[in-house]
Short mmCIF file of C-alpha atoms in Angstrom, two decimals:
data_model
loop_
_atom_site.label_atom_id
_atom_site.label_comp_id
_atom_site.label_asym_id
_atom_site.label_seq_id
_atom_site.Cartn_x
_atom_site.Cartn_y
_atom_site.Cartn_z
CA UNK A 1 15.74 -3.50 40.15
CA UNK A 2 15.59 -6.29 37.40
CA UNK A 3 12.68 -6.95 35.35
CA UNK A 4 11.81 -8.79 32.26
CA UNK A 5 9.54 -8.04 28.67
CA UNK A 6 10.07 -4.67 28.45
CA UNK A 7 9.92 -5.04 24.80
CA UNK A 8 6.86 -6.67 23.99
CA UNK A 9 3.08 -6.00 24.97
CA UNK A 10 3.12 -3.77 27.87
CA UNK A 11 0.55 -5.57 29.81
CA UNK A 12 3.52 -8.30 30.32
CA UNK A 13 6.25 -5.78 31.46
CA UNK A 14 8.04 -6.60 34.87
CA UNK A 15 7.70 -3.04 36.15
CA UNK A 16 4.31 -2.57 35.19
CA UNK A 17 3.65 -6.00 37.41
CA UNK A 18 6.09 -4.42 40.28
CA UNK A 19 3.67 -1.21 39.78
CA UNK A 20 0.57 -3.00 40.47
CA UNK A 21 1.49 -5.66 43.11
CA UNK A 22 4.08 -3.45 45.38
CA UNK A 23 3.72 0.18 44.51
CA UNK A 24 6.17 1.11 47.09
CA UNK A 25 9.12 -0.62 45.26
CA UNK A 26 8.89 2.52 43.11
CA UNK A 27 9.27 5.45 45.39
CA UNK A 28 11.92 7.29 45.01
CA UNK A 29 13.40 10.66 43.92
CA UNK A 30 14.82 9.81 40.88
CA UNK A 31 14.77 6.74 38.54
CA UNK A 32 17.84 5.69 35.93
CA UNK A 33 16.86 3.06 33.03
CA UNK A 34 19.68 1.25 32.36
CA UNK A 35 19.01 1.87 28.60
CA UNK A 36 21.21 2.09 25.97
CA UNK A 37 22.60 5.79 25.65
CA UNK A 38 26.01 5.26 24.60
CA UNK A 39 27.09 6.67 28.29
CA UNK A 40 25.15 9.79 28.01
CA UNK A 41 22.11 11.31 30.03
CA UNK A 42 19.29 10.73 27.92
CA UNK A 43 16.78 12.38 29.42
CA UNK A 44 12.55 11.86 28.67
CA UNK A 45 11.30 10.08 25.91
CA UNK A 46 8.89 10.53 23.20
CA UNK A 47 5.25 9.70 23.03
CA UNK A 48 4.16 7.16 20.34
CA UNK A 49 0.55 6.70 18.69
CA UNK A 50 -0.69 4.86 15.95
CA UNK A 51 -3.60 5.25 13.58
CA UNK A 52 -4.65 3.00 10.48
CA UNK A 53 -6.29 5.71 7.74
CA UNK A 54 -9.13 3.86 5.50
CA UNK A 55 -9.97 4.65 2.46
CA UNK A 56 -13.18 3.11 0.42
CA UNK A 57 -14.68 3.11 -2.50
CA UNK A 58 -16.23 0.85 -5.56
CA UNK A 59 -15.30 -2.48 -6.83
CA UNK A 60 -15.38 -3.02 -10.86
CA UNK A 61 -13.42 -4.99 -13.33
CA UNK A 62 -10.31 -2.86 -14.05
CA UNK A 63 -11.60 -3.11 -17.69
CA UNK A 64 -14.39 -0.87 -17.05
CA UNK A 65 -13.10 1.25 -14.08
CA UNK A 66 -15.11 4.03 -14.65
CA UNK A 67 -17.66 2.22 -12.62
CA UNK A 68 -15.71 1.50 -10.23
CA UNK A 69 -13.85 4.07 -7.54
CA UNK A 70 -10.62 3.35 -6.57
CA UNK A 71 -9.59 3.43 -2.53
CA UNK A 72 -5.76 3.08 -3.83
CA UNK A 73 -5.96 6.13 -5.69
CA UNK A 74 -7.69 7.67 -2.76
CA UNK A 75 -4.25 7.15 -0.51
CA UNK A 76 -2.78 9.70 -2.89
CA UNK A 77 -3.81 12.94 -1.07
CA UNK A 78 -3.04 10.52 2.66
CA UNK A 79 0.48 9.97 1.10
CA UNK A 80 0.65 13.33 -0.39
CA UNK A 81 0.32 15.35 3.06
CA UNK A 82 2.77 12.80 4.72
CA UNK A 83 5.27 13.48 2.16
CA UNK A 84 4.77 17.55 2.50
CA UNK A 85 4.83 17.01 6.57
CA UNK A 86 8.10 18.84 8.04
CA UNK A 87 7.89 17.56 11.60
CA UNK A 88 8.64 19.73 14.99
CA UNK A 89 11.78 20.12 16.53
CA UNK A 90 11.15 21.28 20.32
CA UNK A 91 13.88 22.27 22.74
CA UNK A 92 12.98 21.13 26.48
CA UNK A 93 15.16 21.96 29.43
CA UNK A 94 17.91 21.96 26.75
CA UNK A 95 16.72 19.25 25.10
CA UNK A 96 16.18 18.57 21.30
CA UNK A 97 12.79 16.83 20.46
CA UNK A 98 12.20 15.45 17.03
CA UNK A 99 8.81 14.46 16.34
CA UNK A 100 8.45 11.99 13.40
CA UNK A 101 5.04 11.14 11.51
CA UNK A 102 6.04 8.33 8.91
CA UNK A 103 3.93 5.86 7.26
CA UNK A 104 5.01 2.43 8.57
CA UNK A 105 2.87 -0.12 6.44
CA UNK A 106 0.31 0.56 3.65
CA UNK A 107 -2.16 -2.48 1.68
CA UNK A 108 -5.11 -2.75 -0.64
CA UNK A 109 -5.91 -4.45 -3.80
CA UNK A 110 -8.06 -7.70 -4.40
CA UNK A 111 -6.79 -9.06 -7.39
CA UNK A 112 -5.17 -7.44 -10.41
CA UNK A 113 -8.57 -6.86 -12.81
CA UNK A 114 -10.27 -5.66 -10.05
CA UNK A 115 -10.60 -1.72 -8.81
CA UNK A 116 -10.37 -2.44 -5.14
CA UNK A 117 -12.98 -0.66 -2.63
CA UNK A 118 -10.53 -0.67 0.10
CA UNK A 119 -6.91 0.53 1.36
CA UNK A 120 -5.11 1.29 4.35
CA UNK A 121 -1.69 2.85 5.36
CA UNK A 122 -0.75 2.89 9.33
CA UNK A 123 0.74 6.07 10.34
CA UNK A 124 3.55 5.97 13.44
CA UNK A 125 3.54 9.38 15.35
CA UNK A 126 6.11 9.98 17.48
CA UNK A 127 5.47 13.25 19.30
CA UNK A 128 7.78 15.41 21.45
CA UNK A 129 6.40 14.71 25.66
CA UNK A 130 5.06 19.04 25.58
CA UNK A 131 2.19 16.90 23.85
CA UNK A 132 -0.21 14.33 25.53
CA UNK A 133 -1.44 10.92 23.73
CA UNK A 134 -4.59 12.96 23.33
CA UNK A 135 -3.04 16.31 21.85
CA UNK A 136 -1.08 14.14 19.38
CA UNK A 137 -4.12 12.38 18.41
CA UNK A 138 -5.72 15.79 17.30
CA UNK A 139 -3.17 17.03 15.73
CA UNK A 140 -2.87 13.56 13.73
CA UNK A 141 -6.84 14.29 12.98
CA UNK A 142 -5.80 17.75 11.83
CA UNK A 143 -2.82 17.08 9.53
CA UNK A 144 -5.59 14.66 7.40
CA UNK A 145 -7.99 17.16 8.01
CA UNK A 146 -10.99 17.56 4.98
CA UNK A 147 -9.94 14.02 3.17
CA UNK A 148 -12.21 11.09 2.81
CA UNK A 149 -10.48 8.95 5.09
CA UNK A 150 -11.80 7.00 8.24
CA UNK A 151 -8.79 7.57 10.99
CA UNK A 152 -8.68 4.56 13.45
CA UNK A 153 -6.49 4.60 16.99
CA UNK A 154 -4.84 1.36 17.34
CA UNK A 155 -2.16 2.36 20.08
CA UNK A 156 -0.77 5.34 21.90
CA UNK A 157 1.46 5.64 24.61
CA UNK A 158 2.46 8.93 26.62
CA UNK A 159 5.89 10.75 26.57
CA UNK A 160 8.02 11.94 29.19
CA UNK A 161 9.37 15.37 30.17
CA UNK A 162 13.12 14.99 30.99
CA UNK A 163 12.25 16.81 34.52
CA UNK A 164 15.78 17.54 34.68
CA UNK A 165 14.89 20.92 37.19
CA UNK A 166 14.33 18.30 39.74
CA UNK A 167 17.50 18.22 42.23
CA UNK A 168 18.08 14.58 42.19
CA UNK A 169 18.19 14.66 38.35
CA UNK A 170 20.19 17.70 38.18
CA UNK A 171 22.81 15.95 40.57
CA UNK A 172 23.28 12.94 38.31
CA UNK A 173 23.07 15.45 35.12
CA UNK A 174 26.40 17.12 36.97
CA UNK A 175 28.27 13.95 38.30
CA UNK A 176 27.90 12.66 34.79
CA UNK A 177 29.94 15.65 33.53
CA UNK A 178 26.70 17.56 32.49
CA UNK A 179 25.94 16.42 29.06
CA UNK A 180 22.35 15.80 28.07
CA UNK A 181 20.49 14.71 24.98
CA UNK A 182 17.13 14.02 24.39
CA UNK A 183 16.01 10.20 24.18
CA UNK A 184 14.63 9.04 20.64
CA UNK A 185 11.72 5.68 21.29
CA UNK A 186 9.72 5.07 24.20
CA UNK A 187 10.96 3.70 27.37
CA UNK A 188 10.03 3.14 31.14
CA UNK A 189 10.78 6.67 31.78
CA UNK A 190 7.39 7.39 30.92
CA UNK A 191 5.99 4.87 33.79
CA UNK A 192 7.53 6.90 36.44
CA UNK A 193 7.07 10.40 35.01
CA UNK A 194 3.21 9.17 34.97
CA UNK A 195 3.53 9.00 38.94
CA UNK A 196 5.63 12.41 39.04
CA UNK A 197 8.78 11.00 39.84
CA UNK A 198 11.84 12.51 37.67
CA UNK A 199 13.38 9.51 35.14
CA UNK A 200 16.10 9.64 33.13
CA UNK A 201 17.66 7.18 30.72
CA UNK A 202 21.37 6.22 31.38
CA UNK A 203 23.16 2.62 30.55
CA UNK A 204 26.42 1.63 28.06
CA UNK A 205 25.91 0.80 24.80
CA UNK A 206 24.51 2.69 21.18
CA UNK A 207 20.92 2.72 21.11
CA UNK A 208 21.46 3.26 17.32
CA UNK A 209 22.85 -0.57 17.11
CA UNK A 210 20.14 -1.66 19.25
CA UNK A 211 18.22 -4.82 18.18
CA UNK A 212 21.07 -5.10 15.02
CA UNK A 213 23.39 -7.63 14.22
CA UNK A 214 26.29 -4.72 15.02
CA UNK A 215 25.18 -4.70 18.46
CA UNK A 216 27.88 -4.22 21.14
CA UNK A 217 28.88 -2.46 24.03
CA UNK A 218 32.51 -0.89 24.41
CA UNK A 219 34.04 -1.83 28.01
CA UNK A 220 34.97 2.00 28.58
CA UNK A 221 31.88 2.91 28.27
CA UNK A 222 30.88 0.04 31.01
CA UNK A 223 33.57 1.51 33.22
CA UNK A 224 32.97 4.81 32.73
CA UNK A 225 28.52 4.45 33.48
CA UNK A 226 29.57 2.22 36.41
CA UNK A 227 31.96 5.44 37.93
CA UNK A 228 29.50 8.15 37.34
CA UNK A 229 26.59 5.55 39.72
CA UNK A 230 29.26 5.26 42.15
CA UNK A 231 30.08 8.82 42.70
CA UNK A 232 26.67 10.17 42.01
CA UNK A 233 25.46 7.53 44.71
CA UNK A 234 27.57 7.55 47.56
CA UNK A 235 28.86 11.92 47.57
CA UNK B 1 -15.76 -25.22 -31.67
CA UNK B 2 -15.53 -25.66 -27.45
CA UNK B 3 -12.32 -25.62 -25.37
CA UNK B 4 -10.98 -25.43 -21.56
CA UNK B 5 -9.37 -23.37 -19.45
CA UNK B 6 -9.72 -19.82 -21.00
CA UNK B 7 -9.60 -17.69 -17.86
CA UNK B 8 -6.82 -19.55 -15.99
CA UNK B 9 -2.83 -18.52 -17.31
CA UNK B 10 -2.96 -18.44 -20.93
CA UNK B 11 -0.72 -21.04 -20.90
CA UNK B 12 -3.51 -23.44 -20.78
CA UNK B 13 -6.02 -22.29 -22.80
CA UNK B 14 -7.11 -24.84 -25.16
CA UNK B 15 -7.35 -22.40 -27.67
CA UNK B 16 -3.79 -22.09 -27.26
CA UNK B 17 -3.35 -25.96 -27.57
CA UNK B 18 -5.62 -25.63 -31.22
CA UNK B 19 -3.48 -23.22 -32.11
CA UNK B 20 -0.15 -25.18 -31.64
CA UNK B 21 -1.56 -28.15 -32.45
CA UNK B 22 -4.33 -28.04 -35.07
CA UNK B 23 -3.81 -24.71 -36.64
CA UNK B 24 -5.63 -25.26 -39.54
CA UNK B 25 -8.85 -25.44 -37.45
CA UNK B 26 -8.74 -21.73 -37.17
CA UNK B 27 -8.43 -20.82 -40.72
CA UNK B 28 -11.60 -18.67 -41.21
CA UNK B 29 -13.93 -15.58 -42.76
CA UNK B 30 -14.45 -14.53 -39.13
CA UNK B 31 -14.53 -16.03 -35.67
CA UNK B 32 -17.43 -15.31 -33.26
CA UNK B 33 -16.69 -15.76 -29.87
CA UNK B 34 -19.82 -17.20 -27.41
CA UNK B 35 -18.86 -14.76 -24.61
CA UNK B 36 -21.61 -13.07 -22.99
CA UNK B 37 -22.46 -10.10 -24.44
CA UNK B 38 -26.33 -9.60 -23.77
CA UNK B 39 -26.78 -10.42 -27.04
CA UNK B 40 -25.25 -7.83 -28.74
CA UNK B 41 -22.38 -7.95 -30.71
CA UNK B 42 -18.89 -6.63 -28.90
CA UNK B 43 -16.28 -5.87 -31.11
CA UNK B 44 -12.75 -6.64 -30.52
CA UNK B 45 -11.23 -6.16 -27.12
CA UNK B 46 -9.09 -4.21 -24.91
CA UNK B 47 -5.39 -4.65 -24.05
CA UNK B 48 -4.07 -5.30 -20.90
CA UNK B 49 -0.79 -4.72 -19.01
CA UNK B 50 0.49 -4.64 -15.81
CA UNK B 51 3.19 -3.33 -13.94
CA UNK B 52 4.57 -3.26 -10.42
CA UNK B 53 6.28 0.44 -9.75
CA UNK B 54 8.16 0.05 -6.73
CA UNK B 55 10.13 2.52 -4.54
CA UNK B 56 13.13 2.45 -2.51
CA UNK B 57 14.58 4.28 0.45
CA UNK B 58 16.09 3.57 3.71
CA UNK B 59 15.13 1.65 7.11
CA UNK B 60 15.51 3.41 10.33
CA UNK B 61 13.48 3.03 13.35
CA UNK B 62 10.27 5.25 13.76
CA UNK B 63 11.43 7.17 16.66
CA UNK B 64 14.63 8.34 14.81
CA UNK B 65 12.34 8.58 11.26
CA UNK B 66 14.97 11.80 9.86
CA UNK B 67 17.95 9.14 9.73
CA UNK B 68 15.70 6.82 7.02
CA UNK B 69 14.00 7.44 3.43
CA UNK B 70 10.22 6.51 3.65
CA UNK B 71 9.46 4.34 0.56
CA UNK B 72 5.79 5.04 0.93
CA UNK B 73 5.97 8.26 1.40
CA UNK B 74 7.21 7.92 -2.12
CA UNK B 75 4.59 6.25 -3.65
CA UNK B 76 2.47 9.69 -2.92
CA UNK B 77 3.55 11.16 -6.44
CA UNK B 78 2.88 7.47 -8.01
CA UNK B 79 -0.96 7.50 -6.84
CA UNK B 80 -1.29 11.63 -7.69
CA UNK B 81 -0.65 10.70 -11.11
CA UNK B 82 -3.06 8.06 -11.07
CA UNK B 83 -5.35 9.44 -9.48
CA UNK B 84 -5.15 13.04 -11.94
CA UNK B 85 -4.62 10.71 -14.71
CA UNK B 86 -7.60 11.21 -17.55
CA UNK B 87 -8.21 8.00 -19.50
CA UNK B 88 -8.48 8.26 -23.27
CA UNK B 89 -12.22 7.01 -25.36
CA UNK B 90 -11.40 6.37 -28.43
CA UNK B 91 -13.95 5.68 -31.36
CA UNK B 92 -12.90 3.13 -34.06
CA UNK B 93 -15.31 1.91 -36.40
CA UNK B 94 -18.19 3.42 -34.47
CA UNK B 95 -17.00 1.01 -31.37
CA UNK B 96 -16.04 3.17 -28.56
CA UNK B 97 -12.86 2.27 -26.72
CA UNK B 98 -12.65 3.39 -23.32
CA UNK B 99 -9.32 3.41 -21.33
CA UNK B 100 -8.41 3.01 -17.41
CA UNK B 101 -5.01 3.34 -15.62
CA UNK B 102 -5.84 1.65 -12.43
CA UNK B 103 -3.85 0.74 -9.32
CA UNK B 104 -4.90 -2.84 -8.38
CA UNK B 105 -2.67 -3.49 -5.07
CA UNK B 106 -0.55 -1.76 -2.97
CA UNK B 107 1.85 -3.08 -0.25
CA UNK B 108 4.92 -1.94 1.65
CA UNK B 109 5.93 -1.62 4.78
CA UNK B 110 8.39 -3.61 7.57
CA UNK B 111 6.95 -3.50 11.27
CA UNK B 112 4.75 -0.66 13.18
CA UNK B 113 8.24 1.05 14.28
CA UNK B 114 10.31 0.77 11.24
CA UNK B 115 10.67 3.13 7.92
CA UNK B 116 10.34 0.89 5.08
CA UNK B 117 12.72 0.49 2.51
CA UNK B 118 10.40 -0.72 -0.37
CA UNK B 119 7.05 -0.05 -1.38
CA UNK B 120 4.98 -0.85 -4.30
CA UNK B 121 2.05 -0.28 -6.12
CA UNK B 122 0.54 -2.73 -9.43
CA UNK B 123 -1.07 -0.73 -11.63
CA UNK B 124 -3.44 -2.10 -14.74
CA UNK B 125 -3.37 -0.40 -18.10
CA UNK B 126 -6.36 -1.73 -20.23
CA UNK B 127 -5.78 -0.04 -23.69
CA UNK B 128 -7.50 0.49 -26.81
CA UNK B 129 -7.26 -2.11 -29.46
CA UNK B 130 -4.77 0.84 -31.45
CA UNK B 131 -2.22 1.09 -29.54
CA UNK B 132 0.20 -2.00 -29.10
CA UNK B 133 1.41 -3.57 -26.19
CA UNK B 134 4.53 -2.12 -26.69
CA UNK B 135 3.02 1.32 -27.51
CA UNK B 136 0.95 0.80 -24.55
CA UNK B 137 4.71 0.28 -22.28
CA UNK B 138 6.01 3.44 -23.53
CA UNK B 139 2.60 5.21 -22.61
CA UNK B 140 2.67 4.07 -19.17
CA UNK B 141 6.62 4.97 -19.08
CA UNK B 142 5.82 8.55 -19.65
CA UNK B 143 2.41 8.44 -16.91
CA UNK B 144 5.20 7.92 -14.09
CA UNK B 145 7.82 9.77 -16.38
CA UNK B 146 10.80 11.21 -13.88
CA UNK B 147 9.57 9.95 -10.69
CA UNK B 148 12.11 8.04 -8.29
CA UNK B 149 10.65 4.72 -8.83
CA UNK B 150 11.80 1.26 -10.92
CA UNK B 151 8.96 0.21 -12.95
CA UNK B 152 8.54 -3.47 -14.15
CA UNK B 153 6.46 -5.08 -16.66
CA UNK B 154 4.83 -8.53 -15.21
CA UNK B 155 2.35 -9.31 -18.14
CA UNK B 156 0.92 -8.18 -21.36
CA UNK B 157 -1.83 -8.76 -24.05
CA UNK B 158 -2.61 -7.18 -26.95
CA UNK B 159 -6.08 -6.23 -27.73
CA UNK B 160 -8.05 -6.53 -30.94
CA UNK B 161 -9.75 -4.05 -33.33
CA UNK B 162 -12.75 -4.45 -34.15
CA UNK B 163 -11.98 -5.31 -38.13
CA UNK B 164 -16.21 -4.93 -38.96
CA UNK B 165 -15.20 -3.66 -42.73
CA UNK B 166 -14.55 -7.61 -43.13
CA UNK B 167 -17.28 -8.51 -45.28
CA UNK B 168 -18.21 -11.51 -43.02
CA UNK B 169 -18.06 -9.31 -40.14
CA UNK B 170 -20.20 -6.59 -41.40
CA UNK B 171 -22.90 -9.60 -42.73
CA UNK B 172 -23.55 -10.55 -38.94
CA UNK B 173 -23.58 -7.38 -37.45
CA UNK B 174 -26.25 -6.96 -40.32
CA UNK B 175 -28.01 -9.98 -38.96
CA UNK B 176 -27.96 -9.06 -35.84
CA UNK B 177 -29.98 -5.88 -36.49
CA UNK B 178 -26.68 -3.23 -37.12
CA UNK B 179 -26.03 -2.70 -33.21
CA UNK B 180 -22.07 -3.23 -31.96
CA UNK B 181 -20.13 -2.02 -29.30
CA UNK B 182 -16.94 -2.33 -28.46
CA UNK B 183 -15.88 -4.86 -25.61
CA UNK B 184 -14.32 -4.01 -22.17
CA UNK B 185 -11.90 -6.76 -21.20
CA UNK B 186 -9.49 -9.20 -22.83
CA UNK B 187 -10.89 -12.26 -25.35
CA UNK B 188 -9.72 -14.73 -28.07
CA UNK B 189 -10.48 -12.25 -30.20
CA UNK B 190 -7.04 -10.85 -29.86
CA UNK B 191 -5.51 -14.43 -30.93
CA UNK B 192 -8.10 -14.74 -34.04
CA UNK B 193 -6.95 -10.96 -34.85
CA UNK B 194 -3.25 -12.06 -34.60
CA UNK B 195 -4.05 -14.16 -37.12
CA UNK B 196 -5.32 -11.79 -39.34
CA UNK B 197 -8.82 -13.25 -38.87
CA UNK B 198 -11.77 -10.84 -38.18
CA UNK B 199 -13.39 -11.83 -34.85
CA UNK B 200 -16.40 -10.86 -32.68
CA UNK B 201 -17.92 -11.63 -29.40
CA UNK B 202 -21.28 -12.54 -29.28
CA UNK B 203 -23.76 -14.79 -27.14
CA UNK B 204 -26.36 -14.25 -24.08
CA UNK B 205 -25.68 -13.17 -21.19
CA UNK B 206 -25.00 -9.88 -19.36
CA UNK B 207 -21.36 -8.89 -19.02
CA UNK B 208 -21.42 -7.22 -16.25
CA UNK B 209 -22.89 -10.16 -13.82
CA UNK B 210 -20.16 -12.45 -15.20
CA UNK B 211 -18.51 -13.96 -12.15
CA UNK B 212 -20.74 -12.34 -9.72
CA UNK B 213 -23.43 -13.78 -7.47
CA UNK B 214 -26.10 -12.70 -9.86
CA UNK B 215 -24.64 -14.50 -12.86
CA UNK B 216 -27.76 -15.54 -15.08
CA UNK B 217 -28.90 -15.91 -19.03
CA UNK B 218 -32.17 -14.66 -19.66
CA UNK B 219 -34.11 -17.11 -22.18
CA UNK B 220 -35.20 -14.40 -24.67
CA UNK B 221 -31.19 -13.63 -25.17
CA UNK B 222 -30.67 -17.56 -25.93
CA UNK B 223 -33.32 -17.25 -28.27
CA UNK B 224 -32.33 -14.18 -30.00
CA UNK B 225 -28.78 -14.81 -30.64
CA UNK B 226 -29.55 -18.38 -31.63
CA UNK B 227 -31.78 -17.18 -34.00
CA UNK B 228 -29.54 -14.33 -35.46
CA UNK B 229 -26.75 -16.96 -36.02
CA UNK B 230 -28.95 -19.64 -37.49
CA UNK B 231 -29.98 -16.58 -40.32
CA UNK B 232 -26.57 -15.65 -40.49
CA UNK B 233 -25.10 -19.31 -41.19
CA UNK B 234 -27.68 -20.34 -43.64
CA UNK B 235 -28.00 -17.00 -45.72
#
C-alpha cells in the first residue's frame, strides 16, 4: 500500500485518510513500513510531545533593572534541569529505548535597554512506547517541578511497543536473520499498534542520512530487503 | 543650544555633528543637559555595553538527541550567572551609582525536531561612571569567566562622573537647593565629560515615564527649573 504526506501535518497523511474512509484496508496480522532501517528490523517507535515553558516577569529600562524582573534570567533554573537531565534507556523485548528531552528552540527579549517580561524555550520529549502521551506529559510536569514556569502542550503523539511476541512479527524477525533494533523518531507504526495490530519498521536505506544531502540507498541493501519479503511471504 | 537625533545611532546625533564641526561651541564652565530629570539635578551617567555570548554544539535530530551537543542546554550556566550575579552601588560624590548585568534577548534554536547548534543570549552591562568601557569588558569577561561560550562585544559607551567639585557645577546644584542624584541611563554628558567639561542633567519631567504612554511635564517642574536656571545664569 502507497500513500503520500507522511511527513507533514498528520491530519493530511494517506494512511490516516485510508484509516478513516476504508478501515478494512488495514486488517491484517502484521504491518512492515517501508522505512529507512538500513535493512534491519526496526521494531516500535518512540512517542514524541512537545511543551513551550513561559517564563514572566517585569519590564524596566536595563539602566535601572532593579525595577524590573527579568523572564530571561528566569530560563536559568528551566535550562539548568535540562542540562542535569540523564535520560532513560529501557530494554523492550530486546530492544534498546533512548528517551531524549532536549530543548529545541528558546526566545525572549524586546529590545536591548529593556529587561524583558517574557521568554520561552520549547522542550522535544521523546519517550520510550512503556510510556503513554499522557505519562510523558507528567513526567515532563515533574522534571520542572516547583519553578515559576507556565508549561504549555503544543503536540504529542503516542509510541509503539515493538510487539515482536506476536507470531507474524516473530516470523519476519527470523526470516530476516533475527536481528532487531529499536526505531529512533516516530513513524506509522504507531497507527497500527493504536488498533492492536503488531508493526514493525523495515525498508533499505540509513535513517541516519535521512532528509540530508548524503542521502542514498546501497543496491545490496535493496536486494537483500526485497529477499527477506519474498521468503518471509511466500514459506 | 538644541540639536536632532539624540536617541537614534550616535552616528547622527547632532551633537556629534557640533562636535566635528563647530567644536568651539562646546568650550564651557559646565554643560547642563535639558533631559528630564523631575527637576532635580542628575549627575553624570551610566555606561553601557553589550555583548552577544553565544554557544555552539552539534545538530542531530530530536529522536536520536545523544548523537548531538545542545547549544541551549549550554546557555543554562550563562543565565545562572546572571541570574546569581549581584550588581555593584557605588557612591561617588554623594551620587549613588547603581549597576545591572541584564540579559536583553535570547534566541537559538533550528526546527521542533532538531538539536541546535548555536544559541545566544545579549546581555547589557550598564556601569558606573568609574569604571571604563574597557574596564567594564574585562569585568564582564570574568562574569562568564571559563564557560564554553564565544563572547562578542557589539557596542560601547562610556559613562560620566559626576565632576560636582567643578566650581560651576557645585554653584547650580547650590541653586537648585543642594539635592543631586546620580542618573540611570546614557546622556551627552559622557561627550561633555570627554571633553573634560563638567556636565549635568537637568530639566522637568519624570524619568521614569519617558517613552511610555504616560509621558507628561507637570507645570510646577517647568517653573521650578526655569526659575533655578534664570538665578543661576544671572548670579
Amino acid at each position: 500500500m502507497f500513500y503520500d504526506c507522511e511527513e507533514i501535518e498528520s491530519s493530511a497523511n494517506g494512511l490516516g485518510r485510508i484509516e478513516r474512509e476504508l478501515p478494512d484496508w488495514l486488517d491484517a496480522d502484521l504491518a512492515i513500513l517501508g522505512e529507512p532501517t538500513a535493512g534491519l528490523i526496526e521494531a516500535g517507535c518512540q512517542g514524541t510531545l512537545r511543551v513551550v515553558i513561559r517564563t514572566g516577569g517585569t519590564r524596566a529600562h536595563s539602566a535601572r533593572s532593579w525595577l524590573g524582573d527579568n523572564a530571561i534570567h528566569k530560563l536559568a533554573a528551566v535550562l539548568d534541569r535540562l542540562a542535569a537531565y540523564r535520560a532513560r534507556i529501557v530494554d523492550i523485548d530486546g530492544c534498546q529505548y533512548r528517551e531524549g528531552l532536549s530543548a529545541v528552540r528558546i526566545d525572549g527579549g524586546v529590545a536591548g535597554n529593556v529587561i524583558p517580561d517574557a521568554a520561552a524555550v520549547t522542550v522535544n520529549f521523546r519517550f520510550a512506547p512503556d510510556r503513554s502521551p499522557e505519562q510523558a506529559l507528567v513526567h515532563v510536569h515533574e522534571v520542572f517541578d516547583g519553578l515559576d514556569v507556565q508549561i504549555e502542550l503544543t503536540d504529542s503523539a503516542a509510541g509503539a511497543l515493538p510487539g515482536l511476541d506476536r507470531p507474524a512479527a516473530a516470523e519476519l524477525v527470523g526470516a530476516a536473520g533475527g536481528v532487531v533494533r529499536a526505531k529512533y523518531g516516530w513513524t506509522d507504526v504507531s497507527r497500527f499498534a493504536a488498533r492492536g495490530i503488531a508493526a514493525v519498521n523495515y525498508g533499505p536505506g540509513d535513517p541516519n542520512l535521512a532528509h540530508t544531502r548524503g542521502e542514498r540507498v546501497p543496491v545490496q541493501q535493496i536486494t537483500a530487503v526485497t529477499e527477506v519479503l519474498r521468503r518471509y511471504l511466500t514459506v
